[in-house]
Amino acid sequence: TTAPCEAEASCAALVKAGKVLLRHLTASEAKKLPIQEFLFSRLLQDINLTHEQFIDLCILLGCDYCGTIKGIRPKRAIDLIRQHGSIEEILENIDPSKHPAPEDWLYKEARGLFLQPDVVDCSTVDLKWSEPNEDALIQFMCAEKQFSEDRIKNGCKKILKSRQGSTQGRLDTFFTITGSLSSKRKEPETKGSNKKKQKTGATPGKFKKGK
């Protein structure tokens, strides 16, 4: 699928439509890292902001579409959003000599791009795992992007091998849900807990010779 504008915005739209996308699922397992799930509604609840306030916060923190107010760091930005509710109100209540906004600041246009992004038509997208088109992959990855042809061919072989005689499994077979990051604190590590336990047996030491 090709995104008409920002790829991240189209990915978010596909998730909202129930067509889930995952990145680095197997990499997380290989590196022994937990798979993280970020829920936007839970995030807004935890930081006590509305969707619109969160977008204004992101603009204050810096985005690709416009500049930022000089001297407003992350902690000050979230305090200002909580206190005033919007960029318009913040501009009315800060000292422009200390915190000047960029000339012709396009924050409203940036806000519009976040609220109503140009995304892929989710109703026409059918995400289906199929066999790789080796010729097309080699053309794109090797001829256009200068990847090693052997690397791409080996990758195609691995994909084909994994598909032979297999069916698509359930997602929950990859991991076990252990709780949310915000509610679960890391337990203090017990001294020596990382050391391998010795096998049960006689304690090393001197033995008396039998008579």
Coordinates of C-alpha atoms in Angstrom, one line a residue:
T1 CA 0.0 0.0 0.0
T2 CA 1.3 3.5 -0.9
A3 CA 0.3 6.4 1.4
P4 CA -0.9 9.5 -0.3
C5 CA 0.9 11.7 2.3
E6 CA 2.4 10.8 5.7
A7 CA 2.9 7.0 6.0
E8 CA 2.4 7.2 9.8
A9 CA -1.0 8.8 9.3
S10 CA -2.1 6.1 6.9
C11 CA -0.9 3.4 9.3
A12 CA -2.9 5.0 12.1
A13 CA -6.0 5.1 9.9
L14 CA -5.6 1.4 9.0
V15 CA -5.3 0.5 12.7
K16 CA -8.5 2.5 13.4
A17 CA -10.2 0.5 10.6
G18 CA -9.3 -2.7 12.3
K19 CA -6.5 -3.6 9.9
V20 CA -3.6 -4.0 12.3
L21 CA 0.0 -3.3 11.3
L22 CA 3.0 -4.5 13.4
R23 CA 6.6 -3.6 13.2
H24 CA 9.6 -5.5 14.7
L25 CA 7.5 -8.2 16.2
T26 CA 10.1 -11.0 15.7
A27 CA 13.0 -8.6 16.4
S28 CA 11.5 -8.0 19.9
E29 CA 11.6 -11.8 20.5
A30 CA 15.1 -12.2 19.2
K31 CA 16.4 -9.4 21.4
K32 CA 14.5 -10.6 24.4
L33 CA 12.5 -7.3 24.6
P34 CA 8.9 -6.9 25.6
I35 CA 6.4 -6.1 22.8
Q36 CA 4.8 -2.8 23.6
E37 CA 1.3 -1.7 22.8
F38 CA 0.5 2.0 22.9
L39 CA -3.2 2.9 23.3
F40 CA -3.9 6.5 22.3
S41 CA -7.0 6.7 24.6
R42 CA -5.0 5.4 27.6
L43 CA -2.2 7.9 26.8
L44 CA -4.7 10.8 26.8
Q45 CA -6.2 9.6 30.0
D46 CA -2.8 9.3 31.7
I47 CA -1.6 12.8 30.8
N48 CA -5.1 14.3 31.2
L49 CA -5.4 16.0 27.8
T50 CA -8.0 16.0 25.0
H51 CA -7.1 14.8 21.5
E52 CA -6.9 18.5 20.3
Q53 CA -4.8 19.5 23.3
F54 CA -2.4 16.7 22.6
I55 CA -2.0 17.8 19.0
D56 CA -1.3 21.4 20.2
L57 CA 1.3 20.0 22.6
C58 CA 3.0 18.1 19.8
I59 CA 3.2 21.3 17.7
L60 CA 4.7 23.1 20.7
L61 CA 7.3 20.4 21.1
G62 CA 8.2 20.5 17.4
C63 CA 6.8 18.9 14.3
D64 CA 7.7 18.7 10.5
Y65 CA 5.2 21.4 9.5
C66 CA 6.1 24.5 11.4
G67 CA 8.5 26.1 14.0
T68 CA 8.0 26.4 17.8
I69 CA 7.7 29.2 20.4
K70 CA 11.2 30.1 21.5
G71 CA 12.2 29.0 25.0
I72 CA 9.2 26.6 25.6
R73 CA 10.7 23.3 26.7
P74 CA 8.6 20.1 27.2
K75 CA 7.7 20.6 30.8
R76 CA 6.6 24.2 30.3
A77 CA 4.7 23.2 27.1
I78 CA 2.5 20.6 28.9
D79 CA 2.0 23.0 31.8
L80 CA 0.9 25.7 29.4
I81 CA -1.5 23.4 27.5
R82 CA -3.1 22.2 30.8
Q83 CA -3.4 25.8 32.0
H84 CA -4.7 27.5 28.8
G85 CA -6.0 24.6 26.7
S86 CA -4.9 25.7 23.3
I87 CA -2.1 27.5 21.4
E88 CA -4.3 30.5 20.8
E89 CA -4.8 31.0 24.6
I90 CA -1.1 30.4 25.3
L91 CA -0.2 33.2 22.8
E92 CA -2.6 35.5 24.6
N93 CA -1.0 34.8 28.0
I94 CA 2.8 34.6 27.5
D95 CA 5.3 37.4 27.2
P96 CA 6.2 37.7 23.5
S97 CA 9.4 39.4 24.3
K98 CA 10.6 36.4 26.3
H99 CA 8.9 33.7 24.2
P100 CA 8.5 34.9 20.6
A101 CA 6.5 32.8 18.2
P102 CA 7.8 32.3 14.6
E103 CA 6.8 35.0 12.1
D104 CA 3.7 33.9 10.2
W105 CA 3.5 30.8 12.4
L106 CA 1.5 28.1 10.5
Y107 CA 0.4 26.2 13.6
K108 CA -3.2 26.2 12.5
E109 CA -2.3 24.6 9.2
A110 CA -0.2 22.1 11.1
R111 CA -3.1 21.3 13.4
G112 CA -5.3 20.7 10.4
L113 CA -2.8 18.2 8.9
F114 CA -2.8 16.3 12.2
L115 CA -6.6 16.4 12.7
Q116 CA -7.6 15.6 9.1
P117 CA -4.6 14.0 7.4
D118 CA -4.6 12.8 3.8
V119 CA -4.6 9.0 4.3
V120 CA -5.2 5.8 2.3
D121 CA -8.7 4.7 1.6
C122 CA -9.0 1.9 4.2
S123 CA -12.1 0.4 2.5
T124 CA -10.0 -0.5 -0.5
V125 CA -7.1 -2.0 1.3
D126 CA -6.9 -5.7 1.8
L127 CA -3.8 -6.7 3.8
K128 CA -2.9 -10.2 2.9
W129 CA 0.2 -12.3 3.4
S130 CA 1.2 -13.6 0.0
E131 CA 4.3 -15.1 -1.7
P132 CA 7.0 -12.5 -2.5
N133 CA 7.4 -11.2 -6.1
E134 CA 11.1 -11.9 -6.3
D135 CA 11.7 -10.1 -9.6
A136 CA 9.9 -7.0 -8.5
L137 CA 11.8 -7.0 -5.1
I138 CA 15.2 -7.4 -6.8
Q139 CA 14.3 -4.6 -9.2
F140 CA 13.2 -2.2 -6.4
M141 CA 15.7 -3.2 -3.6
C142 CA 18.8 -3.9 -5.8
A143 CA 18.5 -1.8 -8.9
E144 CA 16.9 1.2 -7.3
K145 CA 18.1 1.0 -3.6
Q146 CA 21.5 -0.7 -4.1
F147 CA 20.8 -3.6 -1.7
S148 CA 22.8 -6.9 -2.2
E149 CA 21.0 -9.2 -4.6
D150 CA 22.1 -12.3 -2.7
R151 CA 20.6 -10.8 0.5
I152 CA 17.2 -10.2 -1.2
K153 CA 17.1 -13.7 -2.8
N154 CA 17.9 -15.3 0.6
G155 CA 15.2 -13.3 2.2
C156 CA 12.7 -14.5 -0.4
K157 CA 13.8 -18.1 0.2
K158 CA 13.1 -17.7 3.9
I159 CA 9.7 -16.3 3.3
L160 CA 8.8 -19.1 0.9
K161 CA 10.1 -21.8 3.3
S162 CA 8.0 -20.3 6.2
R163 CA 4.9 -20.5 4.0
Q164 CA 5.3 -24.1 3.0
G165 CA 2.6 -26.2 4.6
S166 CA 1.8 -23.5 7.2
T167 CA -1.4 -21.5 7.9
Q168 CA -1.7 -18.1 9.4
G169 CA -1.7 -18.4 13.2
R170 CA -3.2 -16.2 15.9
L171 CA -1.3 -13.1 16.9
D172 CA -1.5 -14.1 20.6
T173 CA 0.7 -17.1 20.0
F174 CA 3.7 -14.7 19.7
F175 CA 3.5 -13.2 23.2
T176 CA 1.8 -13.2 26.6
I177 CA 0.2 -10.1 28.0
T178 CA 1.9 -9.1 31.3
G179 CA 0.2 -5.8 32.1
S180 CA 0.6 -2.2 31.2
L181 CA 3.8 -0.3 31.5
S182 CA 2.2 2.6 33.4
S183 CA 0.8 0.3 36.1
K184 CA 3.5 -2.2 36.4
R185 CA 6.7 -1.2 38.3
K186 CA 9.9 -3.1 38.0
E187 CA 10.6 -5.2 41.0
P188 CA 14.0 -4.6 42.7
E189 CA 16.5 -7.1 41.7
T190 CA 17.5 -9.6 44.4
K191 CA 21.2 -9.7 45.0
G192 CA 22.7 -12.6 43.1
S193 CA 19.5 -13.4 41.3
N194 CA 21.2 -13.4 37.9
K195 CA 23.7 -16.0 39.0
K196 CA 23.0 -19.6 38.0
K197 CA 21.9 -21.8 40.9
Q198 CA 24.2 -24.6 41.8
K199 CA 23.0 -28.1 41.4
T200 CA 21.8 -29.8 44.6
G201 CA 24.5 -32.0 46.0
A202 CA 27.3 -32.2 48.5
T203 CA 28.9 -29.0 49.7
P204 CA 32.5 -28.8 48.5
G205 CA 35.0 -29.3 51.3
K206 CA 37.4 -31.6 52.9
F207 CA 36.4 -35.2 53.6
K208 CA 37.8 -37.4 56.3
K209 CA 39.4 -40.5 55.1
G210 CA 37.7 -43.7 56.3
K211 CA 39.5 -46.0 58.6

